[in-house]
Amino acid sequence: MERSDPAYKGQAGYNRFMLAIYDPFVLGFMTRAVWKVPTSDVIERYRTHMGRRHLDVGPGTAYCIAKAAPPPGTAITLLDANPKVLAHCSRRLAAMSPTSVEADVMKPLPIEGRFDSAALNFVLHCLPGPQSHKAVAVRNVAAVLEPHGVLFGGTVLGLTEQHTRPARAVLRAFNRQGAFDNREDTADGLRAILEDSFEDVTVDVVGSTALFTARRPRTLATL
Ligand SMILES: C[S@@+](CC[C@H](N)C(=O)[O-])C[C@H]1O[C@@H](n2cnc3c(N)ncnc32)[C@H](O)[C@@H]1O
């Protein structure tokens, strides 16, 4: 991705060092202690929603997929703008023989075929705001789901929502640094961008985050 791309900063930080500390620091500490979401709940959502053909957008270290341990025969496609992420996840999930696609979720996805499930887990807060602009990413994923397909995931909410003091401080710091662009993101705004592309949407606020599922993608004909 070009440095000048508005989405550049949201994916640029995932270098070897970050990927090495991601599981213990981000998922083991930040998610639980700062954002106040039990990682076990996130994994359980993977177990519940992953279908036979699964697309994971922004897999990070592929921790959630590895822990969810999908049944043999699950076809997994990993999509990320950062090639280091894809290399790391492909190694970790080698036994599942995943397909890797280097692409920006803000652009139409260069993908053939359709998926039974897609995850957009802790990715939306990294995408360039305002939140209404992130509807493009949801639309791009909806376009590659089967009519019965489900999109699920979570995102950290912006400063107008309820947070602990440490969470608020971290949010401000990450937005200043550029890894997050979610100052104005709200649970209602999330519901709106999901409903733009799906007929059946659930959004649950948990700690500093919103966890969501979206079903019945609207086809171009119904948009
Ligand atoms: C916070 S990590 C989430 C990792 C993982 N899904 C999890 O829940 O632990 C964000 C991921 O989204 C990817 N990402 C950020 N911006 C992206 C974009 N515009 N297109 C595709 N991937 C992007 C990053 O490279 C990274 O893998």
PDB file of C-alpha atoms and ligand atoms in Angstrom:
ATOM      1  CA  MET A   1       0.000   0.000   0.000  1.00  0.00           C
ATOM      2  CA  GLU A   2       1.267   3.487  -0.884  1.00  0.00           C
ATOM      3  CA  ARG A   3       2.208   5.695   2.070  1.00  0.00           C
ATOM      4  CA  SER A   4      -0.102   8.361   0.661  1.00  0.00           C
ATOM      5  CA  ASP A   5      -3.129   6.034   0.910  1.00  0.00           C
ATOM      6  CA  PRO A   6      -5.523   7.152   3.695  1.00  0.00           C
ATOM      7  CA  ALA A   7      -5.647   3.502   4.909  1.00  0.00           C
ATOM      8  CA  TYR A   8      -1.821   3.193   5.137  1.00  0.00           C
ATOM      9  CA  LYS A   9      -1.358   3.940   8.847  1.00  0.00           C
ATOM     10  CA  GLY A  10      -4.000   1.436   9.969  1.00  0.00           C
ATOM     11  CA  GLN A  11      -2.008  -1.519   8.661  1.00  0.00           C
ATOM     12  CA  ALA A  12       1.602  -0.245   8.666  1.00  0.00           C
ATOM     13  CA  GLY A  13       2.404  -1.066  12.289  1.00  0.00           C
ATOM     14  CA  TYR A  14       2.173  -4.842  11.935  1.00  0.00           C
ATOM     15  CA  ASN A  15       5.901  -5.544  11.609  1.00  0.00           C
ATOM     16  CA  ARG A  16       7.798  -8.534  13.029  1.00  0.00           C
ATOM     17  CA  PHE A  17       8.088  -7.015  16.496  1.00  0.00           C
ATOM     18  CA  MET A  18       4.396  -6.134  16.708  1.00  0.00           C
ATOM     19  CA  LEU A  19       3.357  -9.561  15.456  1.00  0.00           C
ATOM     20  CA  ALA A  20       5.627 -11.181  18.068  1.00  0.00           C
ATOM     21  CA  ILE A  21       4.055  -9.291  20.987  1.00  0.00           C
ATOM     22  CA  TYR A  22       0.497  -9.115  19.614  1.00  0.00           C
ATOM     23  CA  ASP A  23      -0.925 -12.230  21.308  1.00  0.00           C
ATOM     24  CA  PRO A  24       0.364 -11.613  24.842  1.00  0.00           C
ATOM     25  CA  PHE A  25       0.174  -7.800  24.787  1.00  0.00           C
ATOM     26  CA  VAL A  26      -2.829  -6.891  22.600  1.00  0.00           C
ATOM     27  CA  LEU A  27      -5.037  -9.967  23.046  1.00  0.00           C
ATOM     28  CA  GLY A  28      -3.777 -11.122  26.438  1.00  0.00           C
ATOM     29  CA  PHE A  29      -3.567  -7.715  28.130  1.00  0.00           C
ATOM     30  CA  MET A  30      -5.148  -4.823  26.163  1.00  0.00           C
ATOM     31  CA  THR A  31      -8.314  -6.596  25.050  1.00  0.00           C
ATOM     32  CA  ARG A  32      -9.082  -7.949  28.503  1.00  0.00           C
ATOM     33  CA  ALA A  33      -7.708  -5.289  30.832  1.00  0.00           C
ATOM     34  CA  VAL A  34      -8.169  -2.074  28.807  1.00  0.00           C
ATOM     35  CA  TRP A  35     -11.060  -2.700  26.374  1.00  0.00           C
ATOM     36  CA  LYS A  36     -12.726  -5.041  28.908  1.00  0.00           C
ATOM     37  CA  VAL A  37     -13.679  -7.787  26.456  1.00  0.00           C
ATOM     38  CA  PRO A  38     -12.943 -11.401  27.398  1.00  0.00           C
ATOM     39  CA  THR A  39     -10.868 -12.887  24.567  1.00  0.00           C
ATOM     40  CA  SER A  40     -12.693 -16.170  25.190  1.00  0.00           C
ATOM     41  CA  ASP A  41     -15.971 -14.495  24.073  1.00  0.00           C
ATOM     42  CA  VAL A  42     -14.330 -13.408  20.821  1.00  0.00           C
ATOM     43  CA  ILE A  43     -13.037 -16.935  20.157  1.00  0.00           C
ATOM     44  CA  GLU A  44     -16.456 -18.384  20.957  1.00  0.00           C
ATOM     45  CA  ARG A  45     -17.963 -16.107  18.276  1.00  0.00           C
ATOM     46  CA  TYR A  46     -15.461 -17.541  15.785  1.00  0.00           C
ATOM     47  CA  ARG A  47     -16.528 -21.072  16.780  1.00  0.00           C
ATOM     48  CA  THR A  48     -20.190 -20.166  16.398  1.00  0.00           C
ATOM     49  CA  HIS A  49     -20.023 -18.309  13.106  1.00  0.00           C
ATOM     50  CA  MET A  50     -17.147 -19.720  11.033  1.00  0.00           C
ATOM     51  CA  GLY A  51     -18.555 -21.545   8.031  1.00  0.00           C
ATOM     52  CA  ARG A  52     -17.089 -24.099   5.650  1.00  0.00           C
ATOM     53  CA  ARG A  53     -15.625 -21.353   3.449  1.00  0.00           C
ATOM     54  CA  HIS A  54     -14.368 -18.563   5.696  1.00  0.00           C
ATOM     55  CA  LEU A  55     -12.825 -15.194   4.784  1.00  0.00           C
ATOM     56  CA  ASP A  56     -10.764 -13.505   7.508  1.00  0.00           C
ATOM     57  CA  VAL A  57     -10.153  -9.821   6.826  1.00  0.00           C
ATOM     58  CA  GLY A  58      -7.253  -8.369   8.827  1.00  0.00           C
ATOM     59  CA  PRO A  59      -6.264 -11.596  10.614  1.00  0.00           C
ATOM     60  CA  GLY A  60      -3.374 -10.029  12.616  1.00  0.00           C
ATOM     61  CA  THR A  61      -1.634 -13.094  14.024  1.00  0.00           C
ATOM     62  CA  ALA A  62      -4.515 -15.512  13.214  1.00  0.00           C
ATOM     63  CA  TYR A  63      -4.835 -16.135  16.966  1.00  0.00           C
ATOM     64  CA  CYS A  64      -8.642 -16.298  16.882  1.00  0.00           C
ATOM     65  CA  ILE A  65      -8.746 -18.779  13.994  1.00  0.00           C
ATOM     66  CA  ALA A  66      -6.064 -20.977  15.583  1.00  0.00           C
ATOM     67  CA  LYS A  67      -7.840 -21.010  18.968  1.00  0.00           C
ATOM     68  CA  ALA A  68     -11.269 -21.575  17.416  1.00  0.00           C
ATOM     69  CA  ALA A  69      -9.813 -24.687  15.725  1.00  0.00           C
ATOM     70  CA  PRO A  70     -12.321 -25.014  12.862  1.00  0.00           C
ATOM     71  CA  PRO A  71     -13.179 -28.540  11.704  1.00  0.00           C
ATOM     72  CA  PRO A  72     -10.921 -30.172   9.100  1.00  0.00           C
ATOM     73  CA  GLY A  73     -12.048 -29.268   5.604  1.00  0.00           C
ATOM     74  CA  THR A  74     -12.761 -25.617   6.476  1.00  0.00           C
ATOM     75  CA  ALA A  75     -11.412 -23.518   3.581  1.00  0.00           C
ATOM     76  CA  ILE A  76      -9.808 -20.361   4.959  1.00  0.00           C
ATOM     77  CA  THR A  77      -8.913 -17.249   2.970  1.00  0.00           C
ATOM     78  CA  LEU A  78      -6.856 -14.558   4.707  1.00  0.00           C
ATOM     79  CA  LEU A  79      -7.060 -11.013   3.340  1.00  0.00           C
ATOM     80  CA  ASP A  80      -4.787  -8.247   4.560  1.00  0.00           C
ATOM     81  CA  ALA A  81      -3.121  -5.143   3.162  1.00  0.00           C
ATOM     82  CA  ASN A  82       0.107  -6.049   4.970  1.00  0.00           C
ATOM     83  CA  PRO A  83       2.207  -8.892   3.455  1.00  0.00           C
ATOM     84  CA  LYS A  84       4.019  -9.477   6.794  1.00  0.00           C
ATOM     85  CA  VAL A  85       0.677 -10.298   8.406  1.00  0.00           C
ATOM     86  CA  LEU A  86      -0.160 -12.749   5.631  1.00  0.00           C
ATOM     87  CA  ALA A  87       3.225 -14.478   5.889  1.00  0.00           C
ATOM     88  CA  HIS A  88       2.926 -14.780   9.683  1.00  0.00           C
ATOM     89  CA  CYS A  89      -0.647 -16.155   9.540  1.00  0.00           C
ATOM     90  CA  SER A  90       0.130 -18.560   6.693  1.00  0.00           C
ATOM     91  CA  ARG A  91       2.933 -20.071   8.775  1.00  0.00           C
ATOM     92  CA  ARG A  92       0.786 -20.335  11.876  1.00  0.00           C
ATOM     93  CA  LEU A  93      -2.146 -21.902  10.022  1.00  0.00           C
ATOM     94  CA  ALA A  94      -0.035 -24.034   7.668  1.00  0.00           C
ATOM     95  CA  ALA A  95      -1.930 -27.183   8.704  1.00  0.00           C
ATOM     96  CA  MET A  96      -5.146 -25.535   7.404  1.00  0.00           C
ATOM     97  CA  SER A  97      -3.535 -24.581   4.039  1.00  0.00           C
ATOM     98  CA  PRO A  98      -5.050 -21.083   3.939  1.00  0.00           C
ATOM     99  CA  THR A  99      -5.234 -18.948   0.796  1.00  0.00           C
ATOM    100  CA  SER A 100      -3.678 -15.467   1.168  1.00  0.00           C
ATOM    101  CA  VAL A 101      -4.879 -12.343  -0.598  1.00  0.00           C
ATOM    102  CA  GLU A 102      -2.953  -9.078  -0.272  1.00  0.00           C
ATOM    103  CA  ALA A 103      -5.583  -6.374  -0.635  1.00  0.00           C
ATOM    104  CA  ASP A 104      -7.063  -3.261   0.932  1.00  0.00           C
ATOM    105  CA  VAL A 105     -10.559  -3.920   2.283  1.00  0.00           C
ATOM    106  CA  MET A 106     -11.464  -0.325   1.380  1.00  0.00           C
ATOM    107  CA  LYS A 107     -11.222  -1.271  -2.307  1.00  0.00           C
ATOM    108  CA  PRO A 108     -13.266  -3.891  -4.221  1.00  0.00           C
ATOM    109  CA  LEU A 109     -11.864  -7.290  -3.204  1.00  0.00           C
ATOM    110  CA  PRO A 110      -9.881  -9.229  -5.828  1.00  0.00           C
ATOM    111  CA  ILE A 111     -11.562 -12.490  -4.885  1.00  0.00           C
ATOM    112  CA  GLU A 112     -13.257 -15.210  -6.891  1.00  0.00           C
ATOM    113  CA  GLY A 113     -16.089 -17.183  -5.356  1.00  0.00           C
ATOM    114  CA  ARG A 114     -18.216 -16.623  -2.301  1.00  0.00           C
ATOM    115  CA  PHE A 115     -17.922 -17.343   1.418  1.00  0.00           C
ATOM    116  CA  ASP A 116     -20.212 -18.785   4.074  1.00  0.00           C
ATOM    117  CA  SER A 117     -18.670 -16.512   6.723  1.00  0.00           C
ATOM    118  CA  ALA A 118     -16.367 -13.525   7.024  1.00  0.00           C
ATOM    119  CA  ALA A 119     -14.695 -11.957  10.051  1.00  0.00           C
ATOM    120  CA  LEU A 120     -13.839  -8.280  10.375  1.00  0.00           C
ATOM    121  CA  ASN A 121     -12.480  -8.579  13.870  1.00  0.00           C
ATOM    122  CA  PHE A 122     -10.913  -5.475  15.436  1.00  0.00           C
ATOM    123  CA  VAL A 123     -10.236  -4.017  11.983  1.00  0.00           C
ATOM    124  CA  LEU A 124     -12.867  -1.269  11.568  1.00  0.00           C
ATOM    125  CA  HIS A 125     -11.213   0.946  14.230  1.00  0.00           C
ATOM    126  CA  CYS A 126      -7.993   0.876  12.124  1.00  0.00           C
ATOM    127  CA  LEU A 127      -9.706   2.017   8.911  1.00  0.00           C
ATOM    128  CA  PRO A 128      -9.740   5.665   7.825  1.00  0.00           C
ATOM    129  CA  GLY A 129     -12.694   7.652   9.213  1.00  0.00           C
ATOM    130  CA  PRO A 130     -15.184   9.137   9.422  1.00  0.00           C
ATOM    131  CA  GLN A 131     -17.170   6.031  10.367  1.00  0.00           C
ATOM    132  CA  SER A 132     -19.623   6.493   7.477  1.00  0.00           C
ATOM    133  CA  HIS A 133     -16.642   6.088   5.099  1.00  0.00           C
ATOM    134  CA  LYS A 134     -15.978   2.607   6.577  1.00  0.00           C
ATOM    135  CA  ALA A 135     -19.285   1.432   5.053  1.00  0.00           C
ATOM    136  CA  VAL A 136     -17.218   0.790   1.905  1.00  0.00           C
ATOM    137  CA  ALA A 137     -15.288  -1.989   3.703  1.00  0.00           C
ATOM    138  CA  VAL A 138     -18.495  -3.631   4.933  1.00  0.00           C
ATOM    139  CA  ARG A 139     -19.979  -3.384   1.442  1.00  0.00           C
ATOM    140  CA  ASN A 140     -16.877  -4.967  -0.107  1.00  0.00           C
ATOM    141  CA  VAL A 141     -17.093  -7.941   2.267  1.00  0.00           C
ATOM    142  CA  ALA A 142     -20.886  -8.288   1.829  1.00  0.00           C
ATOM    143  CA  ALA A 143     -20.291  -8.530  -1.931  1.00  0.00           C
ATOM    144  CA  VAL A 144     -18.294 -11.776  -1.538  1.00  0.00           C
ATOM    145  CA  LEU A 145     -20.665 -13.540   0.880  1.00  0.00           C
ATOM    146  CA  GLU A 146     -23.219 -16.170  -0.052  1.00  0.00           C
ATOM    147  CA  PRO A 147     -26.862 -15.091   0.438  1.00  0.00           C
ATOM    148  CA  HIS A 148     -26.890 -17.180   3.671  1.00  0.00           C
ATOM    149  CA  GLY A 149     -23.457 -15.824   4.669  1.00  0.00           C
ATOM    150  CA  VAL A 150     -22.650 -14.122   7.967  1.00  0.00           C
ATOM    151  CA  LEU A 151     -20.239 -11.297   8.747  1.00  0.00           C
ATOM    152  CA  PHE A 152     -19.055 -11.092  12.353  1.00  0.00           C
ATOM    153  CA  GLY A 153     -16.444  -9.280  14.395  1.00  0.00           C
ATOM    154  CA  GLY A 154     -15.795  -6.500  16.833  1.00  0.00           C
ATOM    155  CA  THR A 155     -14.455  -2.974  16.883  1.00  0.00           C
ATOM    156  CA  VAL A 156     -13.247  -0.513  19.507  1.00  0.00           C
ATOM    157  CA  LEU A 157     -15.650   2.424  19.864  1.00  0.00           C
ATOM    158  CA  GLY A 158     -14.718   6.105  19.806  1.00  0.00           C
ATOM    159  CA  LEU A 159     -14.435   8.730  22.507  1.00  0.00           C
ATOM    160  CA  THR A 160     -18.139   9.623  22.709  1.00  0.00           C
ATOM    161  CA  GLU A 161     -18.965   6.131  24.068  1.00  0.00           C
ATOM    162  CA  GLN A 162     -18.443   4.779  27.625  1.00  0.00           C
ATOM    163  CA  HIS A 163     -14.821   3.912  28.509  1.00  0.00           C
ATOM    164  CA  THR A 164     -12.674   3.523  31.577  1.00  0.00           C
ATOM    165  CA  ARG A 165     -10.101   6.254  32.106  1.00  0.00           C
ATOM    166  CA  PRO A 166      -7.168   4.088  30.924  1.00  0.00           C
ATOM    167  CA  ALA A 167      -9.137   3.042  27.816  1.00  0.00           C
ATOM    168  CA  ARG A 168      -9.830   6.688  26.972  1.00  0.00           C
ATOM    169  CA  ALA A 169      -6.126   7.546  27.349  1.00  0.00           C
ATOM    170  CA  VAL A 170      -5.080   4.640  25.087  1.00  0.00           C
ATOM    171  CA  LEU A 171      -7.728   5.584  22.511  1.00  0.00           C
ATOM    172  CA  ARG A 172      -6.419   9.153  22.357  1.00  0.00           C
ATOM    173  CA  ALA A 173      -2.806   7.945  22.047  1.00  0.00           C
ATOM    174  CA  PHE A 174      -3.559   5.403  19.289  1.00  0.00           C
ATOM    175  CA  ASN A 175      -5.567   7.971  17.317  1.00  0.00           C
ATOM    176  CA  ARG A 176      -2.749  10.508  17.613  1.00  0.00           C
ATOM    177  CA  GLN A 177      -0.222   7.888  16.465  1.00  0.00           C
ATOM    178  CA  GLY A 178      -2.476   6.789  13.568  1.00  0.00           C
ATOM    179  CA  ALA A 179      -2.908   3.041  14.266  1.00  0.00           C
ATOM    180  CA  PHE A 180      -6.579   3.803  15.102  1.00  0.00           C
ATOM    181  CA  ASP A 181      -8.895   6.244  13.334  1.00  0.00           C
ATOM    182  CA  ASN A 182     -12.047   5.878  15.412  1.00  0.00           C
ATOM    183  CA  ARG A 183     -12.437   9.044  17.513  1.00  0.00           C
ATOM    184  CA  GLU A 184     -16.030   9.551  16.365  1.00  0.00           C
ATOM    185  CA  ASP A 185     -17.048   5.866  15.928  1.00  0.00           C
ATOM    186  CA  THR A 186     -20.264   4.932  17.767  1.00  0.00           C
ATOM    187  CA  ALA A 187     -22.337   1.771  18.219  1.00  0.00           C
ATOM    188  CA  ASP A 188     -25.243   3.447  16.369  1.00  0.00           C
ATOM    189  CA  GLY A 189     -22.909   4.424  13.530  1.00  0.00           C
ATOM    190  CA  LEU A 190     -21.656   0.829  13.347  1.00  0.00           C
ATOM    191  CA  ARG A 191     -25.229  -0.438  13.130  1.00  0.00           C
ATOM    192  CA  ALA A 192     -25.901   2.058  10.312  1.00  0.00           C
ATOM    193  CA  ILE A 193     -22.926   0.962   8.176  1.00  0.00           C
ATOM    194  CA  LEU A 194     -23.803  -2.710   8.726  1.00  0.00           C
ATOM    195  CA  GLU A 195     -27.466  -2.124   7.858  1.00  0.00           C
ATOM    196  CA  ASP A 196     -26.320  -0.402   4.677  1.00  0.00           C
ATOM    197  CA  SER A 197     -25.196  -3.842   3.414  1.00  0.00           C
ATOM    198  CA  PHE A 198     -27.110  -6.411   5.520  1.00  0.00           C
ATOM    199  CA  GLU A 199     -30.766  -6.929   6.375  1.00  0.00           C
ATOM    200  CA  ASP A 200     -30.273  -8.557   9.782  1.00  0.00           C
ATOM    201  CA  VAL A 201     -27.802  -6.883  12.153  1.00  0.00           C
ATOM    202  CA  THR A 202     -26.948  -7.389  15.833  1.00  0.00           C
ATOM    203  CA  VAL A 203     -24.616  -5.048  17.731  1.00  0.00           C
ATOM    204  CA  ASP A 204     -23.696  -5.659  21.389  1.00  0.00           C
ATOM    205  CA  VAL A 205     -21.633  -3.161  23.344  1.00  0.00           C
ATOM    206  CA  VAL A 206     -19.105  -4.975  25.555  1.00  0.00           C
ATOM    207  CA  GLY A 207     -16.671  -2.794  27.494  1.00  0.00           C
ATOM    208  CA  SER A 208     -15.078  -0.319  25.072  1.00  0.00           C
ATOM    209  CA  THR A 209     -16.086  -2.356  22.041  1.00  0.00           C
ATOM    210  CA  ALA A 210     -19.050  -3.326  19.929  1.00  0.00           C
ATOM    211  CA  LEU A 211     -19.332  -6.972  18.871  1.00  0.00           C
ATOM    212  CA  PHE A 212     -21.518  -7.561  15.819  1.00  0.00           C
ATOM    213  CA  THR A 213     -23.059 -10.088  13.503  1.00  0.00           C
ATOM    214  CA  ALA A 214     -24.680  -9.244  10.179  1.00  0.00           C
ATOM    215  CA  ARG A 215     -26.734 -11.637   8.043  1.00  0.00           C
ATOM    216  CA  ARG A 216     -28.621 -11.563   4.760  1.00  0.00           C
ATOM    217  CA  PRO A 217     -26.309  -9.432   2.624  1.00  0.00           C
ATOM    218  CA  ARG A 218     -28.235  -7.003   0.463  1.00  0.00           C
ATOM    219  CA  THR A 219     -27.579  -7.805  -3.159  1.00  0.00           C
ATOM    220  CA  LEU A 220     -26.957  -4.994  -5.618  1.00  0.00           C
ATOM    221  CA  ALA A 221     -30.563  -5.479  -6.750  1.00  0.00           C
ATOM    222  CA  THR A 222     -31.938  -4.719  -3.263  1.00  0.00           C
ATOM    223  CA  LEU A 223     -29.609  -1.804  -2.456  1.00  0.00           C
TER     224      LEU A 223
HETATM  225  C1  LIG B   1      -5.950  -4.882  15.204  1.00  0.00           C
HETATM  226  S1  LIG B   1      -5.469  -6.044  13.981  1.00  0.00           S
HETATM  227  C2  LIG B   1      -6.765  -7.262  14.157  1.00  0.00           C
HETATM  228  C3  LIG B   1      -6.222  -8.649  14.137  1.00  0.00           C
HETATM  229  C4  LIG B   1      -7.199  -9.799  14.334  1.00  0.00           C
HETATM  230  N1  LIG B   1      -8.339  -9.731  13.469  1.00  0.00           N
HETATM  231  C5  LIG B   1      -7.610  -9.928  15.762  1.00  0.00           C
HETATM  232  O1  LIG B   1      -8.792  -9.800  16.049  1.00  0.00           O
HETATM  233  O2  LIG B   1      -6.753 -10.175  16.613  1.00  0.00           O
HETATM  234  C6  LIG B   1      -5.903  -5.232  12.450  1.00  0.00           C
HETATM  235  C7  LIG B   1      -5.589  -6.023  11.201  1.00  0.00           C
HETATM  236  O3  LIG B   1      -6.228  -5.366  10.093  1.00  0.00           O
HETATM  237  C8  LIG B   1      -5.298  -5.223   9.020  1.00  0.00           C
HETATM  238  N2  LIG B   1      -5.696  -4.033   8.247  1.00  0.00           N
HETATM  239  C9  LIG B   1      -5.685  -2.743   8.648  1.00  0.00           C
HETATM  240  N3  LIG B   1      -6.110  -1.937   7.663  1.00  0.00           N
HETATM  241  C10 LIG B   1      -6.429  -2.742   6.609  1.00  0.00           C
HETATM  242  C11 LIG B   1      -6.944  -2.496   5.307  1.00  0.00           C
HETATM  243  N4  LIG B   1      -7.213  -1.255   4.878  1.00  0.00           N
HETATM  244  N5  LIG B   1      -7.153  -3.546   4.475  1.00  0.00           N
HETATM  245  C12 LIG B   1      -6.871  -4.818   4.901  1.00  0.00           C
HETATM  246  N6  LIG B   1      -6.369  -5.106   6.129  1.00  0.00           N
HETATM  247  C13 LIG B   1      -6.160  -4.075   6.980  1.00  0.00           C
HETATM  248  C14 LIG B   1      -3.941  -5.099   9.729  1.00  0.00           C
HETATM  249  O4  LIG B   1      -2.853  -5.354   8.867  1.00  0.00           O
HETATM  250  C15 LIG B   1      -4.113  -6.133  10.841  1.00  0.00           C
HETATM  251  O5  LIG B   1      -3.848  -7.434  10.389  1.00  0.00           O
END
